[in-house]
CSV table of C-alpha atoms in Angstrom, one decimal:
chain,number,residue,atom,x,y,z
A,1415,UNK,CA,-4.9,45.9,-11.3
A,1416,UNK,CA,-3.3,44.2,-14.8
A,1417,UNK,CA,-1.9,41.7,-12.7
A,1418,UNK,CA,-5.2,40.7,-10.8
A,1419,UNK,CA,-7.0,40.8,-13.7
A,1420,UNK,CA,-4.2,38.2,-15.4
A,1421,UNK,CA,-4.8,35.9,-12.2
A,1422,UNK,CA,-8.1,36.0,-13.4
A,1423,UNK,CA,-8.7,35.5,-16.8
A,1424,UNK,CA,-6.4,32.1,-15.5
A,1425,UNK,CA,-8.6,31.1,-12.9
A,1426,UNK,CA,-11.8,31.3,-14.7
A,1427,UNK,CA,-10.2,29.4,-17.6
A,1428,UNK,CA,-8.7,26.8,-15.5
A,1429,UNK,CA,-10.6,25.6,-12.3
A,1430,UNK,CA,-7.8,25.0,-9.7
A,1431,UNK,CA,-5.0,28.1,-9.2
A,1432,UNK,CA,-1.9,26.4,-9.0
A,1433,UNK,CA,-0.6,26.7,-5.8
A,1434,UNK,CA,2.6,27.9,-8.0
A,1435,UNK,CA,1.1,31.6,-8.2
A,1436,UNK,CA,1.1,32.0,-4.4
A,1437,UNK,CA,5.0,32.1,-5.0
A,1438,UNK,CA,5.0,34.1,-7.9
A,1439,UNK,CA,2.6,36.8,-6.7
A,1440,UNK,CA,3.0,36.3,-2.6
A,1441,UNK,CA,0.4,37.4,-0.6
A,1442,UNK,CA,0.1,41.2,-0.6
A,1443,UNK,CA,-2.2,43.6,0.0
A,1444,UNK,CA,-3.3,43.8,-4.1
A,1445,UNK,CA,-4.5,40.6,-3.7
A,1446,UNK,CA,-6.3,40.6,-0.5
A,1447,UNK,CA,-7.8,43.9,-0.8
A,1448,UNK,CA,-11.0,41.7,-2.7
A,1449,UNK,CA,-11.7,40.7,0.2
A,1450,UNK,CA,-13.7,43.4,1.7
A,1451,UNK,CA,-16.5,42.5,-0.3
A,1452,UNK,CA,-17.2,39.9,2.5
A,1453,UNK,CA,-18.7,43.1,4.4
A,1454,UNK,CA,-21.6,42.5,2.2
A,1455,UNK,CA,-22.4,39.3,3.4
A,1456,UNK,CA,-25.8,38.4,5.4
A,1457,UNK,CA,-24.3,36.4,8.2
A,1458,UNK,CA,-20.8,35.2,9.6
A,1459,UNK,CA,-21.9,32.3,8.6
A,1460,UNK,CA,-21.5,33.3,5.0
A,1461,UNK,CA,-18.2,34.2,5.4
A,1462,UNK,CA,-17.2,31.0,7.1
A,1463,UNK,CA,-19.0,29.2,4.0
A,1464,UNK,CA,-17.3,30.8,1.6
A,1465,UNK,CA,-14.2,30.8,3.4
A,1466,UNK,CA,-13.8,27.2,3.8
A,1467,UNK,CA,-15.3,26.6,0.2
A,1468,UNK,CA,-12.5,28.6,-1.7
A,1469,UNK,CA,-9.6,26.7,0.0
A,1470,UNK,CA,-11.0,23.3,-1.7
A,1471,UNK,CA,-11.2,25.0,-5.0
A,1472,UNK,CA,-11.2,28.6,-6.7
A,1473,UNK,CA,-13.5,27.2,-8.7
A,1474,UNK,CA,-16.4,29.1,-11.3
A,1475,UNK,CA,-19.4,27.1,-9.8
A,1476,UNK,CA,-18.1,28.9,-6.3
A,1477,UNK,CA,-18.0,32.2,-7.8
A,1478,UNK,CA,-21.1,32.2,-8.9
A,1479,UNK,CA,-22.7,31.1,-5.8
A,1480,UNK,CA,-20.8,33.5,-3.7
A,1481,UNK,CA,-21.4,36.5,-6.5
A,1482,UNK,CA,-25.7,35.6,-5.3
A,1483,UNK,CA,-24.5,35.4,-1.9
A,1484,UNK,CA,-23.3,38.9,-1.9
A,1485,UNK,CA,-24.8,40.7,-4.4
A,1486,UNK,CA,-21.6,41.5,-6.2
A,1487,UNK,CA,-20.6,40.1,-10.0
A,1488,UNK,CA,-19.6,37.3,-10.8
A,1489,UNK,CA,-16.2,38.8,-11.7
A,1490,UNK,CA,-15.8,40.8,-8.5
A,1491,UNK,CA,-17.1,37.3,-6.5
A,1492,UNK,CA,-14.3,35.5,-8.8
A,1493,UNK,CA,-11.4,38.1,-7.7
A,1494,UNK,CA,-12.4,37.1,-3.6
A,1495,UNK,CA,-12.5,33.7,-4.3
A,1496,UNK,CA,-9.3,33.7,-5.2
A,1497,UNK,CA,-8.0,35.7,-2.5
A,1498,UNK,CA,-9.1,33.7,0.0
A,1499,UNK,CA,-7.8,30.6,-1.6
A,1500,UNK,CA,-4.6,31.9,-2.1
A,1501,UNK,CA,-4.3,33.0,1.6
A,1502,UNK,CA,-5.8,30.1,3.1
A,1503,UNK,CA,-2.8,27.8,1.2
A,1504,UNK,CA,-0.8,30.5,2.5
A,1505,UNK,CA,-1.8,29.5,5.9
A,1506,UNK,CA,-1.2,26.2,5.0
A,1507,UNK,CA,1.7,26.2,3.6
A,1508,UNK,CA,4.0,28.5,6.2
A,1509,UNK,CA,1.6,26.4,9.0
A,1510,UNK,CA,0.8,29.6,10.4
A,1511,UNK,CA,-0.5,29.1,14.2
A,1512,UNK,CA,-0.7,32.6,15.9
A,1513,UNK,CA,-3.0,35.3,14.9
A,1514,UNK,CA,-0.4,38.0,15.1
A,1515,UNK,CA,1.3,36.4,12.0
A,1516,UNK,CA,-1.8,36.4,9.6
A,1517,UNK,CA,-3.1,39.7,10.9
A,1518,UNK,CA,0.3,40.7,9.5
A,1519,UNK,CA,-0.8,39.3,6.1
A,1520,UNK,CA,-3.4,42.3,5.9
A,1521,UNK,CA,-3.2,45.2,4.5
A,1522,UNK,CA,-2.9,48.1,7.4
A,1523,UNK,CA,-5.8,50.4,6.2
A,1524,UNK,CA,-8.2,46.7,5.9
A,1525,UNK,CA,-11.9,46.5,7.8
A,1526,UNK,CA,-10.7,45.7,11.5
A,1527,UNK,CA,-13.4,43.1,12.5
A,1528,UNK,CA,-13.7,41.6,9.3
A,1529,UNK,CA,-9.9,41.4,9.8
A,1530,UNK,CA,-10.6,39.8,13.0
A,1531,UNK,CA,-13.1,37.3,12.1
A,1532,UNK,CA,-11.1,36.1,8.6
A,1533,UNK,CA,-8.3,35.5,10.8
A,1534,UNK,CA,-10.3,33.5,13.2
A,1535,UNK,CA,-11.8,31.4,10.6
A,1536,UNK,CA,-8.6,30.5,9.3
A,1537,UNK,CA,-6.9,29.5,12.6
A,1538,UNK,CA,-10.2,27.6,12.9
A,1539,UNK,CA,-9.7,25.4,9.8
A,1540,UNK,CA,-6.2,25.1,9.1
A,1541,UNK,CA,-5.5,21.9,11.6
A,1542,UNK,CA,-8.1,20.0,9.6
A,1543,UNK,CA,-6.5,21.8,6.1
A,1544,UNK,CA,-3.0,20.7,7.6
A,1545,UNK,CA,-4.2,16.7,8.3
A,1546,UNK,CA,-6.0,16.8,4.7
A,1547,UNK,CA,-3.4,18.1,2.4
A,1548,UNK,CA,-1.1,15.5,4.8
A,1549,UNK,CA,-3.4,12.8,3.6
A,1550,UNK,CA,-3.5,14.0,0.6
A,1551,UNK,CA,-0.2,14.7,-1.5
A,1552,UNK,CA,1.5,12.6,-4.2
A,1553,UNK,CA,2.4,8.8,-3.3
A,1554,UNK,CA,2.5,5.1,-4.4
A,1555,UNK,CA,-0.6,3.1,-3.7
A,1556,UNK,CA,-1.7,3.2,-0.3
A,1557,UNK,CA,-2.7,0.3,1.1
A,1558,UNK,CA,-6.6,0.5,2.9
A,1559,UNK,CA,-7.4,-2.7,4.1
A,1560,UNK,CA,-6.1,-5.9,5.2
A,1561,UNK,CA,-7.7,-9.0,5.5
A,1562,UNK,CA,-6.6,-13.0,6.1
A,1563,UNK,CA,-7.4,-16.3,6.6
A,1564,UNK,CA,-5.6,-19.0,8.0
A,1565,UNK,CA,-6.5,-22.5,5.6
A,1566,UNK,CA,-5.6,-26.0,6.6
A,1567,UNK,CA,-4.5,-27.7,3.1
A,1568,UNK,CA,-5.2,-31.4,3.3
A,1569,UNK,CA,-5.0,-33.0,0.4
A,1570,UNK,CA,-3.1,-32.2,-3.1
A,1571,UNK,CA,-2.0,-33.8,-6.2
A,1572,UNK,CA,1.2,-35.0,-5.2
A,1573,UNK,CA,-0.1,-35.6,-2.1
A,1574,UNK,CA,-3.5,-37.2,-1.3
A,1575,UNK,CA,-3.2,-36.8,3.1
A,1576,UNK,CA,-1.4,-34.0,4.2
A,1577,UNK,CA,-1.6,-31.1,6.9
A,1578,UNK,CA,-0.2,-27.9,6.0
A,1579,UNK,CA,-1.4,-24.2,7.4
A,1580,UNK,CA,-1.9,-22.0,4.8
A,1581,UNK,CA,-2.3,-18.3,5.1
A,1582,UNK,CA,-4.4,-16.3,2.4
A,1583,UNK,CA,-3.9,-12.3,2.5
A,1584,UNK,CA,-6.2,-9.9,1.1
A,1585,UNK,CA,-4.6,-6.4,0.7
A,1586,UNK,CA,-7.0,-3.6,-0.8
A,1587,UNK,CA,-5.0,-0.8,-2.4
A,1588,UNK,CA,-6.4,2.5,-3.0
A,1589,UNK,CA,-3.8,3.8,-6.0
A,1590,UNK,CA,-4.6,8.0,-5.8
A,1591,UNK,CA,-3.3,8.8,-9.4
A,1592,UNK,CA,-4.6,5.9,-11.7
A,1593,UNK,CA,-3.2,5.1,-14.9
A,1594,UNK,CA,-5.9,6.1,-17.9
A,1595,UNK,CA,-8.4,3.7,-17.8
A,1596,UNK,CA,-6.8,1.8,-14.6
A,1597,UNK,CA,-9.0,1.3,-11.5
A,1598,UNK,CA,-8.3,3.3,-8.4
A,1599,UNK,CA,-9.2,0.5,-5.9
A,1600,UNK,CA,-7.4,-2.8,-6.1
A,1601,UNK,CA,-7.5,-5.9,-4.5
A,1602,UNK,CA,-4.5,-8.3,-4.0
A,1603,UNK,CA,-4.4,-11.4,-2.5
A,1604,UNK,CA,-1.7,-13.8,-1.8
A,1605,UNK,CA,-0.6,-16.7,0.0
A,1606,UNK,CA,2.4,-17.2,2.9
A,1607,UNK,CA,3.2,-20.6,3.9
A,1608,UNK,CA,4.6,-20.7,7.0
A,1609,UNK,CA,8.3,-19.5,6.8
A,1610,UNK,CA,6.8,-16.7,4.2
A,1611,UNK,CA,4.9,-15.6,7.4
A,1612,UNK,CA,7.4,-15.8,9.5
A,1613,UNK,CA,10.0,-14.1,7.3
A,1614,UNK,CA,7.8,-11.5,6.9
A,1615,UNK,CA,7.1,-10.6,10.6
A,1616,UNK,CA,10.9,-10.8,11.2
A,1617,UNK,CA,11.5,-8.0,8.2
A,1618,UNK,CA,8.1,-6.1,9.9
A,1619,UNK,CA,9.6,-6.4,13.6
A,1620,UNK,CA,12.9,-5.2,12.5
A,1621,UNK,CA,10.6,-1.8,10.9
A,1622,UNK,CA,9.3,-1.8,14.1
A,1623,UNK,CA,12.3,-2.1,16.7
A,1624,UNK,CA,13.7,0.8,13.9
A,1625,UNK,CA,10.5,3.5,14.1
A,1626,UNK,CA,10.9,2.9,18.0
A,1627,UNK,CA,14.4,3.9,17.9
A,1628,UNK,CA,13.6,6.6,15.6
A,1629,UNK,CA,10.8,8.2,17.7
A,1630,UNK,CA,13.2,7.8,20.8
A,1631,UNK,CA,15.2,10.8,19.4
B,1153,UNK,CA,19.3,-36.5,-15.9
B,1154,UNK,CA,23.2,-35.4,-15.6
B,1155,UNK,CA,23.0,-38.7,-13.3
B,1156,UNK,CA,21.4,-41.1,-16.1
B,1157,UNK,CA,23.3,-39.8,-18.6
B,1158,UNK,CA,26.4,-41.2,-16.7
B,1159,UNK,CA,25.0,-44.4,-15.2
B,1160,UNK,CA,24.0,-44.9,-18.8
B,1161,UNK,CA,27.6,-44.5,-20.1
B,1162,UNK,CA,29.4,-46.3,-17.4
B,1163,UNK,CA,27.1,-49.3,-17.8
B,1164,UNK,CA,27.5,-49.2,-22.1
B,1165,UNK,CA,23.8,-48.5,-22.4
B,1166,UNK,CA,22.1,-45.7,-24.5
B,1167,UNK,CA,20.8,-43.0,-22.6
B,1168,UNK,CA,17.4,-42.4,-23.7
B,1169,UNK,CA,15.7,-45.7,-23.6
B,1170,UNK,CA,16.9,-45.4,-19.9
B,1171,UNK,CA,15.0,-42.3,-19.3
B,1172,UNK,CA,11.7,-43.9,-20.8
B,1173,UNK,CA,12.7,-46.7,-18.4
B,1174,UNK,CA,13.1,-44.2,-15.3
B,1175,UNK,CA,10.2,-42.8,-16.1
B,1176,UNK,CA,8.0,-45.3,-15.5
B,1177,UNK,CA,9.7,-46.7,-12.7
B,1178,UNK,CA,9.5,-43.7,-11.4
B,1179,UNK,CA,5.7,-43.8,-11.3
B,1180,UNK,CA,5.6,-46.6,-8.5
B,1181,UNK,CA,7.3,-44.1,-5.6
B,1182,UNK,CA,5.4,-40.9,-7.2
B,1183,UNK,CA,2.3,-42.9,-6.4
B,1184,UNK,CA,3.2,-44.5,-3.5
B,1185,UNK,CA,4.1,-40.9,-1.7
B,1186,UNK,CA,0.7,-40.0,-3.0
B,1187,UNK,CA,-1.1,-42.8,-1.4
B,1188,UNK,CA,0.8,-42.1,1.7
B,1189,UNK,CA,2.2,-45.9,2.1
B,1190,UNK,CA,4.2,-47.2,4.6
B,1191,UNK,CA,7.8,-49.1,4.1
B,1192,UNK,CA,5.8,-52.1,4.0
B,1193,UNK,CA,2.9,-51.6,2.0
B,1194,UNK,CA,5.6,-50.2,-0.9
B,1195,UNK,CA,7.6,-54.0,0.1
B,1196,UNK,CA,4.1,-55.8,-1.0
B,1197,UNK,CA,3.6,-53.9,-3.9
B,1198,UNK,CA,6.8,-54.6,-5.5
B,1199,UNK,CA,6.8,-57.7,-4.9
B,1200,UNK,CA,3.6,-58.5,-6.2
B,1201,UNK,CA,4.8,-56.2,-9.3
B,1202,UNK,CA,7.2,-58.7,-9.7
B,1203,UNK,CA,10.3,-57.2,-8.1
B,1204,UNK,CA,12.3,-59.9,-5.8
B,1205,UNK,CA,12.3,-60.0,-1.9
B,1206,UNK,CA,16.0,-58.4,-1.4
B,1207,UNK,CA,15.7,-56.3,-3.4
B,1208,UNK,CA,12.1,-54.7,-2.4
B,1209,UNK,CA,13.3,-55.1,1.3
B,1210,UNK,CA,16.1,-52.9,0.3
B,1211,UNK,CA,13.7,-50.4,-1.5
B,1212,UNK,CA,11.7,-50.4,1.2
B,1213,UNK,CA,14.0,-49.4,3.5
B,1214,UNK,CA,15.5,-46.4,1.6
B,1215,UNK,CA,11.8,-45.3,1.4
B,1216,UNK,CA,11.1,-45.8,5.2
B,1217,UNK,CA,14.7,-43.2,5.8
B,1218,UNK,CA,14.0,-41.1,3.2
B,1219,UNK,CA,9.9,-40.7,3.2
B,1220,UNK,CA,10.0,-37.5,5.5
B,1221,UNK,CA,12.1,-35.5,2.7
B,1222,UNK,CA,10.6,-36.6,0.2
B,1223,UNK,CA,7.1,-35.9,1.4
B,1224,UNK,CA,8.4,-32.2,2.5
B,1225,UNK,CA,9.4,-32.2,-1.4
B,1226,UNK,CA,6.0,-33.1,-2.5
B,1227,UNK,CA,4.3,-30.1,0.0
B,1228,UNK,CA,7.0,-27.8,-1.8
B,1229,UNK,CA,5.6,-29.0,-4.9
B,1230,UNK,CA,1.9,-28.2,-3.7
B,1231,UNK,CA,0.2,-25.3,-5.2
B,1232,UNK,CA,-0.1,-22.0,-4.4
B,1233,UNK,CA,-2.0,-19.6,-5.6
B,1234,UNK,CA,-0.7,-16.0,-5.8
B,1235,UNK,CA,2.6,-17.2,-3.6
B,1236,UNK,CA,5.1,-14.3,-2.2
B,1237,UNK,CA,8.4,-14.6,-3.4
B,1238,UNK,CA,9.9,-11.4,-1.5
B,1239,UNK,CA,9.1,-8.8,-0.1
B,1240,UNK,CA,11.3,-5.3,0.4
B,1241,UNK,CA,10.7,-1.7,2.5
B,1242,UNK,CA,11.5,1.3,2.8
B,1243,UNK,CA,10.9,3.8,5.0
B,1244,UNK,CA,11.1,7.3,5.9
B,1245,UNK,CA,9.9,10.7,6.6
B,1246,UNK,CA,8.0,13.4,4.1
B,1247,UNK,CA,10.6,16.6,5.2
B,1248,UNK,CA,7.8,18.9,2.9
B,1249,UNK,CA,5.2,18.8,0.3
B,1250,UNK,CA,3.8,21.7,-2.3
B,1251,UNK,CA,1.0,22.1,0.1
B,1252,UNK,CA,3.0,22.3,3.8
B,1253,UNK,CA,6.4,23.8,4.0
B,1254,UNK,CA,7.5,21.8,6.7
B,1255,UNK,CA,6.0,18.3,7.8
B,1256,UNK,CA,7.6,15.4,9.2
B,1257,UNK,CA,5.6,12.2,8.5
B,1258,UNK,CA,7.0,8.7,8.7
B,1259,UNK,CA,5.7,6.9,6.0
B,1260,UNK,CA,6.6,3.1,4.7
B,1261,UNK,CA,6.9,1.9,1.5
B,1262,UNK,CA,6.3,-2.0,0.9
B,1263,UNK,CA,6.9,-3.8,-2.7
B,1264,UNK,CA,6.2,-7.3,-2.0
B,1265,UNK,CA,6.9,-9.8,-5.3
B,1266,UNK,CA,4.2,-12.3,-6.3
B,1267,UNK,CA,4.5,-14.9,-8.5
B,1268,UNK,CA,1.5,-15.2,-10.8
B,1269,UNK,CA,2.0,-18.0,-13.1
B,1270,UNK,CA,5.6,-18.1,-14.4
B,1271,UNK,CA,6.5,-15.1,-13.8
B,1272,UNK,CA,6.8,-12.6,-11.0
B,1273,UNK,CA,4.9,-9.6,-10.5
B,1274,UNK,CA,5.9,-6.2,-8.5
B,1275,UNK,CA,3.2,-4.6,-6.1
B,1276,UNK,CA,3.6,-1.4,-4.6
B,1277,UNK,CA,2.1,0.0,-1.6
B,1278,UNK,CA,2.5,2.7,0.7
B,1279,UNK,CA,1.4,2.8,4.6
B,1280,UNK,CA,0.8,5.2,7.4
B,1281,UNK,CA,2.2,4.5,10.7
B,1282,UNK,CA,-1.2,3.6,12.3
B,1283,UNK,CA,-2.0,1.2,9.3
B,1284,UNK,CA,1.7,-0.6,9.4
B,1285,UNK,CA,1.0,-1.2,13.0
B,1286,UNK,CA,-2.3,-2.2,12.3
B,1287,UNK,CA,-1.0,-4.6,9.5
B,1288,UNK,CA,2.0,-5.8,11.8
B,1289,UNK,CA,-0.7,-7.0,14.6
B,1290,UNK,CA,-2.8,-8.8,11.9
B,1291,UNK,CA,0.1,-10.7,10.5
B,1292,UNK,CA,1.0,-11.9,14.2
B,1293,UNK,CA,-2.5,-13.0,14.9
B,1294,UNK,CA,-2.3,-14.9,11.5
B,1295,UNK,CA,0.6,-16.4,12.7
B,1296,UNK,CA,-0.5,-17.4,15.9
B,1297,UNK,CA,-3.2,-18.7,14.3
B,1298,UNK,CA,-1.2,-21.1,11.9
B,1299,UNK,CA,0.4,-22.2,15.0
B,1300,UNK,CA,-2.7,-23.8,16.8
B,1301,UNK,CA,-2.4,-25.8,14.2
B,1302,UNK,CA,1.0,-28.0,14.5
């Protein structure tokens, strides 16, 4: 019980539980055992809620609701939120598939059907879990968008008739982790003459011609 | 200005009233390429500058051999706005992250180098394999578009 109620005192204090504490405290049945207080809720529908709610974030706003939801405390509501989100990154994590493997996760004296339908909900979820926290981790700028234009530059100041193609590139930039006071979304453009252009799709087909090889494997 | 220098020396003349000269002199061919004038327009005009027939016949013939490299010198010269020097890649595939164990992601990593004014300037990005393909198709329709035009 001390080290539940350390997890705790931590996740009320800090929103998100770092998904550092799934290794130091693994998924046992002291942690999950919370989570029969989902018996007490009105629907399946509830459970699924709150479920798919506490993988986003163990967070106090959640615990609250779910404590209202229940008709437990806020503390006890706090306790299953966490569970959940710790097993559901579990799931995650070891990209569990089968439900023989996170039925294994339970405890062996745990509510069967509310066994069952936890279980289900998770192998529900976690593909879209898997593609989101695939989306989502740690990376340079990523580019959105692309745009161009092709321009026709007829006249300079060093020469007054001439025909050159000109092509103008937009790229839009989405940069995930900002620098203070930097802006998330950025716009680039610049300009390839022609032999830019063409340089450029030679270094891109050489990626490609590569990826093919590599996908051949 | 290595090459005045020396003309200036092997002809016992002092170098810099020789570059105020060049420079002006200079003037007549920077405008004529400007104006886009043929060998024998540029033969008229020096001659009504006051330049004599052999030599503005002379002139004008180095101008007619030499006007395609110089005017490709001139487009070089032309601005751009935002032009990209280089461009480098990289690219792999995530083996794991703190949220998935085991993954296996190809992911590619662009910087391309931009000159903004005198210097250059590093930009970063990172695609998906859906978006470089995406990008790669663009950047061939751009290209096929430039070359409806020559």
């Amino acid at each position: 019980m001390n080290r539940t109620r350390t997890c705790l005192s931590l996740s009320l204090d800090h929103m998100l539980i770092p998904v550092t504490f799934v290794d130091i405290y693994g998924v046992n049945s002291l942690l999950l055992s919370p989570m029969t207080r989902l018996l007490k809720a009105p629907s399946k529908d509830a459970v699924r809620d709150v479920c798919v709610q506490s993988h986003r974030a163990a967070s106090r706003r959640l615990a609250e609701a779910t404590a209202a939801t229940l008709n437990i405390s806020t503390a006890q509501a706090a306790q299953l939120v966490h569970s959940l989100h710790v097993l559901s990154h579990h799931v995650v994590f070891h990209s569990l598939s089968s439900p023989e493997q996170i039925l294994a996760l339970f405890p062996a004296s745990f509510h069967s059907s509310l066994k069952n339908l936890i279980t289900k909900i998770l192998l529900e979820n976690s593909p879209t879990w898997r593609t989101e926290a695939a989306g989502d981790h740690i990376s340079v700028p990523q580019l959105k968008h692309v745009d161009w234009r092709v321009d026709m530059v007829t006249g300079s100041d060093s020469l007054s008739r001439m025909s050159v193609p000109t092509c103008l590139v937009q790229l839009q930039v989405d940069d995930p982790c900002p620098l203070a006071g930097g802006e998330s979304v950025s716009t680039v453009m610049v300009e390839l003459s022609r032999e830019s252009l063409d340089t450029i799709l030679d270094g891109l087909g050489r990626i490609r011609d590569q990826l093919s090889v590599v996908a051949g494997k | 200005m290595q090459q005045l220098t020396e003309f200036a020396g092997e002809h016992g003349m002092s170098a810099g009233p020789l570059r105020n000269l060049m420079k002006s002199v200079l003037l007549v061919p920077q405008g004529a390429l400007k104006k886009n004038l043929s060998g024998e327009q540029i033969k008229d005009d020096l001659v009504t500058l006051g330049l004599n027939e052999d030599k503005a016949t002379h002139f004008s013939q180095q101008w007619s051999e030499h006007y395609a490299a110089l005017s490709r010198l001139a487009v070089a010269h032309t601005l751009m706005v935002n032009q990209l020097v280089d461009m480098e890649w990289k690219f792999g595939v995530t083996v794991g992250t703190s949220e998935i164990q085991k993954t296996g992601n190809i992911f590619l990593q662009l910087k391309l180098v931009v000159r903004r004014g005198n210097s250059t300037e590093n930009i970063y990005m990172e695609l998906t394999l859906p978006q470089f393909y995406n990008f790669l198709h663009e950047m061939e329709r751009a290209k096929a578009s430039m070359e409806c035009f020559s």
